[in-house]
Short mmCIF file of C-alpha atoms in Angstrom, two decimals:
data_model
loop_
_atom_site.label_atom_id
_atom_site.label_comp_id
_atom_site.label_asym_id
_atom_site.label_seq_id
_atom_site.Cartn_x
_atom_site.Cartn_y
_atom_site.Cartn_z
CA MET I 68 -55.53 -4.77 -9.54
CA VAL I 69 -57.65 -3.47 -6.64
CA ALA I 70 -58.25 -5.35 -3.38
CA ASN I 71 -60.66 -4.32 -0.61
CA ALA I 72 -59.78 -5.29 2.98
CA TRP I 73 -62.37 -5.52 5.78
CA THR I 74 -59.70 -5.10 8.46
CA ASP I 75 -56.27 -3.51 8.83
CA VAL I 76 -53.64 -5.45 6.89
CA TRP I 77 -49.88 -5.57 6.54
CA VAL I 78 -48.44 -5.55 3.02
CA LEU I 79 -45.17 -7.39 2.61
CA ARG I 80 -43.13 -6.56 -0.49
CA VAL I 81 -40.63 -9.28 -1.43
CA PRO I 82 -37.78 -8.16 -3.74
CA THR I 83 -37.73 -9.92 -7.09
CA VAL I 84 -34.19 -11.15 -6.48
CA ILE I 85 -35.39 -13.13 -3.41
CA LEU I 86 -38.19 -14.72 -5.42
CA GLN I 87 -35.72 -15.65 -8.16
CA GLN I 88 -33.36 -17.26 -5.64
CA TYR I 89 -36.24 -19.25 -4.13
CA ASP I 90 -37.39 -20.32 -7.58
CA GLU I 91 -33.87 -21.50 -8.50
CA LYS I 92 -33.56 -23.41 -5.23
CA SER I 93 -36.98 -25.04 -5.72
CA LYS I 94 -36.07 -26.16 -9.23
CA ALA I 95 -32.76 -27.63 -8.05
CA GLU I 96 -34.48 -29.58 -5.27
CA THR I 97 -37.03 -31.15 -7.63
CA ILE I 98 -34.58 -32.37 -10.30
CA ALA I 99 -34.51 -36.16 -10.40
CA PRO I 100 -31.35 -38.07 -11.42
CA PRO I 101 -31.89 -39.92 -14.73
CA ASP I 102 -31.75 -43.72 -14.90
CA LEU I 103 -28.42 -44.34 -16.64
CA ALA I 104 -29.06 -48.09 -16.80
CA ARG I 105 -31.65 -47.42 -19.51
CA LEU I 106 -29.03 -45.97 -21.84
CA PRO I 107 -27.55 -48.12 -24.64
CA VAL I 108 -24.61 -49.98 -23.10
CA PRO I 109 -21.75 -51.48 -25.14
CA PRO I 110 -21.17 -55.24 -24.69
CA GLU I 111 -17.93 -54.73 -22.74
CA LEU I 112 -19.90 -53.05 -19.93
CA GLY I 113 -22.63 -55.67 -19.82
CA GLY I 114 -21.22 -57.40 -16.74
CA SER I 115 -19.62 -54.39 -15.12
CA SER I 116 -20.37 -54.23 -11.38
CA LEU I 117 -18.87 -50.74 -11.18
CA PHE I 118 -21.08 -49.39 -13.96
CA TYR I 119 -24.35 -50.79 -12.63
CA VAL I 120 -23.68 -50.00 -8.98
CA PHE I 121 -22.82 -46.44 -9.98
CA CYS I 122 -25.99 -46.16 -12.10
CA ARG I 123 -28.14 -47.45 -9.23
CA THR I 124 -26.51 -45.15 -6.68
CA PHE I 125 -26.90 -42.15 -8.97
CA HIS I 126 -30.53 -42.90 -9.82
CA LYS I 127 -31.43 -43.29 -6.13
CA GLY I 128 -30.04 -39.81 -5.47
CA THR I 129 -27.49 -41.06 -2.94
CA LEU I 130 -24.38 -40.29 -5.00
CA GLU I 131 -22.09 -37.72 -3.41
CA LEU I 132 -21.67 -34.83 -5.83
CA PRO I 133 -18.83 -32.27 -5.76
CA ALA I 134 -19.58 -28.99 -4.02
CA PHE I 135 -19.82 -25.79 -6.05
CA PRO I 136 -16.45 -23.96 -5.67
CA SER I 137 -16.95 -21.80 -2.57
CA VAL I 138 -15.71 -18.40 -3.76
CA ALA I 139 -17.56 -18.79 -7.06
CA PHE I 140 -20.73 -19.64 -5.13
CA LYS I 141 -20.41 -16.57 -2.88
CA LEU I 142 -19.76 -14.35 -5.90
CA ARG I 143 -22.75 -15.75 -7.78
CA GLN I 144 -25.04 -15.27 -4.77
CA ALA I 145 -23.84 -11.68 -4.33
CA MET I 146 -24.43 -10.94 -8.01
CA HIS I 147 -28.11 -11.72 -7.58
CA GLU I 148 -28.08 -8.27 -6.04
CA GLU I 149 -26.39 -5.18 -7.42
CA ILE I 150 -22.78 -5.28 -6.26
CA ASP I 151 -19.87 -3.10 -7.27
CA PHE I 152 -16.27 -3.97 -8.09
CA VAL I 153 -15.17 -3.26 -4.51
CA LYS I 154 -17.52 -5.85 -3.01
CA ALA I 155 -16.67 -8.37 -5.73
CA THR I 156 -12.97 -7.84 -4.98
CA LYS I 157 -13.52 -8.56 -1.26
CA ILE I 158 -15.23 -11.84 -2.13
CA VAL I 159 -12.51 -12.96 -4.55
CA GLN I 160 -9.76 -12.01 -2.12
CA MET I 161 -11.18 -14.48 0.40
CA ASP I 162 -8.99 -16.90 -1.56
CA PRO I 163 -5.63 -15.16 -2.10
CA ALA I 164 -4.38 -17.84 -4.50
CA LEU I 165 -7.50 -17.43 -6.63
CA ALA I 166 -7.17 -13.65 -6.60
CA THR I 167 -3.56 -13.93 -7.76
CA LYS I 168 -4.54 -16.27 -10.55
CA LEU I 169 -7.33 -13.92 -11.67
CA ILE I 170 -4.71 -11.21 -12.14
CA GLN I 171 -2.59 -13.65 -14.17
CA VAL I 172 -5.57 -14.54 -16.37
CA ALA I 173 -6.44 -10.87 -16.91
CA ASN I 174 -2.86 -10.37 -18.14
CA SER I 175 -2.84 -13.56 -20.21
CA PRO I 176 -2.89 -13.74 -24.02
CA LEU I 177 -6.61 -14.50 -23.78
CA TYR I 178 -7.15 -10.80 -23.03
CA LEU I 179 -4.68 -9.19 -25.37
CA THR I 180 -3.74 -5.82 -23.94
CA ALA I 181 -0.65 -3.67 -23.62
CA ASN I 182 -1.47 -2.48 -20.10
CA ARG I 183 -0.92 -5.02 -17.33
CA VAL I 184 -3.11 -5.00 -14.23
CA LYS I 185 -1.47 -5.36 -10.83
CA THR I 186 -4.36 -5.65 -8.38
CA CYS I 187 -7.38 -7.90 -8.03
CA GLN I 188 -9.80 -4.98 -8.27
CA SER I 189 -8.22 -3.66 -11.47
CA ALA I 190 -8.44 -7.18 -12.94
CA ILE I 191 -12.15 -7.38 -12.09
CA THR I 192 -12.71 -3.88 -13.48
CA ARG I 193 -11.06 -4.89 -16.76
CA LEU I 194 -12.91 -8.19 -17.04
CA GLY I 195 -16.33 -7.12 -15.78
CA LEU I 196 -18.42 -8.87 -13.12
CA VAL I 197 -19.97 -11.56 -15.32
CA ALA I 198 -16.65 -12.56 -16.88
CA THR I 199 -15.05 -12.54 -13.42
CA ARG I 200 -17.75 -14.84 -12.07
CA ASN I 201 -17.26 -17.27 -14.98
CA LEU I 202 -13.48 -17.19 -14.63
CA ILE I 203 -13.56 -17.71 -10.86
CA PHE I 204 -15.72 -20.78 -11.35
CA SER I 205 -13.47 -22.00 -14.17
CA MET I 206 -10.33 -21.62 -12.07
CA GLY I 207 -11.98 -23.20 -9.04
CA MET I 208 -12.90 -26.24 -11.12
CA LYS I 209 -9.36 -27.57 -11.15
CA GLY I 210 -9.73 -28.52 -7.50
CA LEU I 211 -12.66 -30.77 -8.40
CA PHE I 212 -10.47 -32.91 -10.69
CA ASN I 213 -8.67 -34.49 -7.78
CA ALA I 214 -8.15 -38.01 -6.44
CA GLY I 215 -5.85 -40.05 -4.22
CA SER I 216 -5.05 -43.24 -6.10
CA PRO I 217 -2.37 -42.93 -8.84
CA HIS I 218 -4.54 -44.46 -11.56
CA ILE I 219 -7.60 -42.31 -10.89
CA ILE I 220 -5.58 -39.12 -10.49
CA LYS I 221 -4.00 -39.79 -13.89
CA LEU I 222 -7.47 -40.03 -15.46
CA MET I 223 -8.60 -36.92 -13.58
CA GLN I 224 -5.58 -34.94 -14.74
CA ASP I 225 -6.08 -36.08 -18.31
CA MET I 226 -9.76 -35.09 -18.14
CA TRP I 227 -8.82 -31.68 -16.73
CA LYS I 228 -6.24 -31.11 -19.46
CA ARG I 229 -8.71 -32.05 -22.20
CA SER I 230 -11.40 -29.86 -20.63
CA LEU I 231 -9.00 -26.94 -20.42
CA GLN I 232 -7.92 -27.37 -24.02
CA LEU I 233 -11.54 -27.45 -25.19
CA SER I 234 -12.28 -24.40 -23.06
CA VAL I 235 -9.52 -22.25 -24.53
CA ILE I 236 -10.21 -23.37 -28.12
CA SER I 237 -13.88 -22.48 -27.58
CA SER I 238 -12.89 -19.00 -26.43
CA VAL I 239 -10.55 -18.46 -29.39
CA LEU I 240 -13.19 -19.57 -31.93
CA ALA I 241 -15.86 -17.45 -30.23
CA ALA I 242 -13.63 -14.39 -30.51
CA LYS I 243 -13.00 -15.16 -34.18
CA THR I 244 -16.68 -15.59 -35.10
CA GLY I 245 -17.78 -12.58 -33.05
CA GLN I 246 -21.25 -14.03 -32.33
CA VAL I 247 -20.71 -15.58 -28.88
CA ASP I 248 -19.08 -14.04 -25.81
CA PRO I 249 -15.58 -15.61 -25.53
CA ASP I 250 -15.87 -15.72 -21.72
CA LYS I 251 -19.09 -17.72 -21.97
CA ALA I 252 -17.41 -20.04 -24.45
CA LEU I 253 -14.45 -20.46 -22.09
CA LEU I 254 -16.76 -21.64 -19.32
CA GLY I 255 -18.89 -23.67 -21.71
CA GLY I 256 -15.95 -25.68 -22.98
CA LEU I 257 -14.72 -26.34 -19.45
CA ILE I 258 -17.94 -27.90 -18.14
CA VAL I 259 -18.53 -30.36 -21.00
CA ARG I 260 -16.79 -33.23 -19.17
CA ILE I 261 -17.65 -32.24 -15.61
CA GLY I 262 -19.85 -35.33 -15.26
CA ALA I 263 -16.73 -37.50 -15.23
CA ILE I 264 -15.78 -36.24 -11.75
CA PRO I 265 -18.45 -38.05 -9.66
CA PHE I 266 -17.91 -41.28 -11.59
CA LEU I 267 -14.13 -41.31 -11.18
CA SER I 268 -14.47 -40.39 -7.50
CA PHE I 269 -16.95 -43.24 -7.08
CA ALA I 270 -14.61 -45.65 -8.89
CA GLU I 271 -11.77 -44.68 -6.58
CA ASN I 272 -13.77 -45.91 -3.59
CA PHE I 273 -14.96 -49.03 -5.41
CA ARG I 274 -12.92 -52.21 -4.94
CA SER I 275 -10.29 -52.11 -7.69
CA GLU I 276 -10.50 -55.84 -8.43
CA TYR I 277 -13.98 -55.22 -9.82
CA HIS I 278 -12.91 -52.87 -12.58
CA GLY I 279 -10.00 -52.04 -14.88
CA SER I 280 -8.84 -49.18 -17.06
CA ALA I 281 -10.81 -50.32 -20.11
CA GLU I 282 -13.97 -50.44 -18.02
CA LEU I 283 -13.48 -46.90 -16.72
CA GLU I 284 -12.69 -45.46 -20.13
CA GLY I 285 -15.61 -47.33 -21.71
CA ALA I 286 -18.11 -46.02 -19.16
CA LEU I 287 -17.03 -42.37 -19.23
CA PRO I 288 -18.53 -41.44 -22.64
CA ILE I 289 -21.89 -42.87 -21.53
CA ILE I 290 -21.96 -41.43 -18.02
CA GLN I 291 -20.37 -37.99 -18.23
CA GLY I 292 -23.10 -36.37 -20.37
CA PRO I 293 -26.22 -37.06 -18.30
CA VAL I 294 -24.35 -36.78 -14.98
CA GLY I 295 -22.83 -33.46 -16.07
CA GLN I 296 -26.24 -32.16 -17.11
CA TYR I 297 -27.69 -33.16 -13.72
CA MET I 298 -24.84 -31.52 -11.80
CA LEU I 299 -25.14 -28.23 -13.67
CA ALA I 300 -28.91 -28.20 -13.16
CA LYS I 301 -28.45 -28.79 -9.41
CA TRP I 302 -25.91 -25.98 -9.33
CA GLY I 303 -28.39 -23.59 -10.93
CA PHE I 304 -26.65 -23.00 -14.26
CA ALA I 305 -28.56 -21.44 -17.17
CA ASP I 306 -30.14 -23.80 -19.71
CA GLU I 307 -27.59 -23.00 -22.43
CA TYR I 308 -24.85 -24.42 -20.18
CA ILE I 309 -26.87 -27.35 -18.79
CA GLU I 310 -27.32 -28.92 -22.22
CA LEU I 311 -23.63 -28.78 -23.20
CA PRO I 312 -22.43 -32.05 -21.59
CA LEU I 313 -25.06 -33.94 -23.62
CA ILE I 314 -24.78 -32.27 -27.02
CA ALA I 315 -21.23 -30.89 -27.29
CA GLU I 316 -20.07 -33.90 -29.32
CA GLN I 317 -23.30 -34.71 -31.12
CA TRP I 318 -21.89 -33.62 -34.46
CA SER I 319 -25.22 -33.70 -36.32
CA TYR I 320 -27.12 -31.78 -33.63
CA SER I 321 -28.85 -28.58 -34.72
CA SER I 322 -30.59 -26.04 -32.52
CA GLY I 323 -32.98 -25.22 -35.36
CA THR I 324 -31.91 -21.59 -35.61
CA ASP I 325 -29.68 -19.88 -38.16
CA ARG I 326 -27.66 -17.99 -35.55
CA LEU I 327 -24.46 -19.42 -34.14
CA ASP I 328 -24.92 -20.07 -30.42
CA LEU I 329 -22.82 -21.22 -27.48
CA ALA I 330 -23.40 -24.93 -28.17
CA ASP I 331 -22.36 -24.48 -31.81
CA VAL I 332 -19.07 -22.82 -30.85
CA VAL I 333 -18.26 -25.47 -28.24
CA ARG I 334 -19.11 -28.23 -30.74
CA LEU I 335 -16.81 -26.72 -33.36
CA ALA I 336 -14.11 -26.45 -30.71
CA ALA I 337 -14.64 -30.09 -29.69
CA TRP I 338 -14.25 -31.13 -33.34
CA HIS I 339 -10.98 -29.19 -33.60
CA SER I 340 -9.70 -30.60 -30.30
CA TYR I 341 -9.55 -34.07 -31.87
CA VAL I 342 -7.54 -32.97 -34.89
CA GLY I 343 -4.20 -34.77 -34.82
CA THR I 344 -5.42 -37.42 -32.35
CA PRO I 345 -6.37 -41.08 -32.94
CA LYS I 346 -10.05 -40.08 -32.80
CA MET I 347 -9.64 -37.82 -35.83
CA GLY I 348 -10.48 -40.73 -38.12
CA ASP I 349 -13.95 -40.98 -36.54
CA LEU I 350 -14.80 -37.32 -37.14
CA PRO I 351 -17.23 -36.35 -39.90
CA PRO I 352 -16.02 -33.68 -42.35
CA ILE I 353 -16.41 -30.30 -40.67
CA THR I 354 -18.56 -29.12 -43.57
CA GLU I 355 -21.23 -31.68 -42.54
CA LEU I 356 -21.71 -30.11 -39.10
CA PRO I 357 -24.89 -27.98 -38.87
CA ALA I 358 -22.88 -25.65 -36.63
CA TYR I 359 -20.42 -25.09 -39.47
CA ALA I 360 -23.26 -24.26 -41.87
CA LYS I 361 -24.13 -21.25 -39.68
CA LEU I 362 -20.81 -19.60 -40.55
CA LYS I 363 -22.45 -17.82 -43.46
CA ASP I 364 -19.72 -15.26 -43.90
CA ALA I 365 -17.15 -18.07 -44.33
CA THR I 366 -15.00 -16.76 -41.50
CA LEU I 367 -13.97 -20.33 -40.77
CA THR I 368 -13.51 -22.53 -43.79
CA PRO I 369 -11.92 -25.90 -42.97
CA GLU I 370 -8.53 -24.49 -43.88
CA GLN I 371 -9.07 -21.14 -42.18
CA SER I 372 -10.31 -22.67 -38.94
CA LEU I 373 -7.19 -24.80 -38.62
CA GLN I 374 -5.08 -21.76 -39.49
CA VAL I 375 -6.82 -19.74 -36.77
CA LEU I 376 -5.86 -22.33 -34.18
CA TYR I 377 -2.35 -22.61 -35.57
CA ASP I 378 -1.90 -18.85 -35.36
CA ALA I 379 -3.28 -18.91 -31.81
CA LYS I 380 -1.28 -21.94 -30.63
CA GLU I 381 1.02 -19.79 -28.49
CA GLN I 382 -1.97 -17.98 -27.02
CA ILE I 383 -3.66 -21.32 -26.31
CA ALA I 384 -0.53 -22.82 -24.76
CA GLU I 385 0.15 -19.82 -22.51
CA THR I 386 -3.47 -19.53 -21.40
CA MET I 387 -3.64 -23.25 -20.59
CA LYS I 388 -0.46 -22.84 -18.56
CA VAL I 389 -2.01 -20.03 -16.50
CA PHE I 390 -5.24 -21.97 -15.88
CA GLY I 391 -3.44 -25.24 -15.27
CA GLN I 392 -1.16 -23.95 -12.51
#
């Protein structure tokens, strides 16, 4: 392209990374909260003040959402530019407890290796910057599942435990199939139920005489998907993560492609996470899942997939212990 100027001009060159950051910020600012009251509501929630007040508050955009974990945010912002392991280490070490836990994770059974790392920088070097960023966010998420009242904290802790279990199973299955990055699957499994956090926090500040346990547990499956999707979009996550809270447990969902993707792995992990629980009776046969049909090399038959998790149960338990500390 050629441009002719009649006078002297200044040419300002804006780096692509700045334009990308502005574009992400603009998108986040224009996202509108969905109207949850339009969703199908079971009869037991028909007269729920908590449910409808929450839906109205959320739709108006006045609901207080959790803040993105600070160190993870700083690391993500820095990675918009080209940073090295030294700079990444300085950012992570802003939170000594998080840096210590990163070393523990790098030495955990999730990253099977004979050589243990002893410093934060060596852990980041082993894991790589992208995996480090995902892990830092994952570890920082535990602080979001927090509350003051005994009843709500119990629900929060249960939600965190289930999210962590789904996360680790997703990583194990991703490693077995070899088609999805296990670190992406680890993060993907962890954010599926993130939409429960604003609702439970809202319920904690709502007068307790207006709701009970059954009401909370009945509302969560309806609310956590769309709220989680909205939160992840506001936080600037990639599309493949944003859709997970909505479709992770839609067993018949198909992306329309033959290749196994992140959502498929997380969905298979979600199916396996219910094995041995009361909800197992509501599960369709695994062979009916479109995600299962993509395992063309039969690496995970129904029997083999359960055997994979059985063989990895110690790995899963130890990794959950490290993340759950």
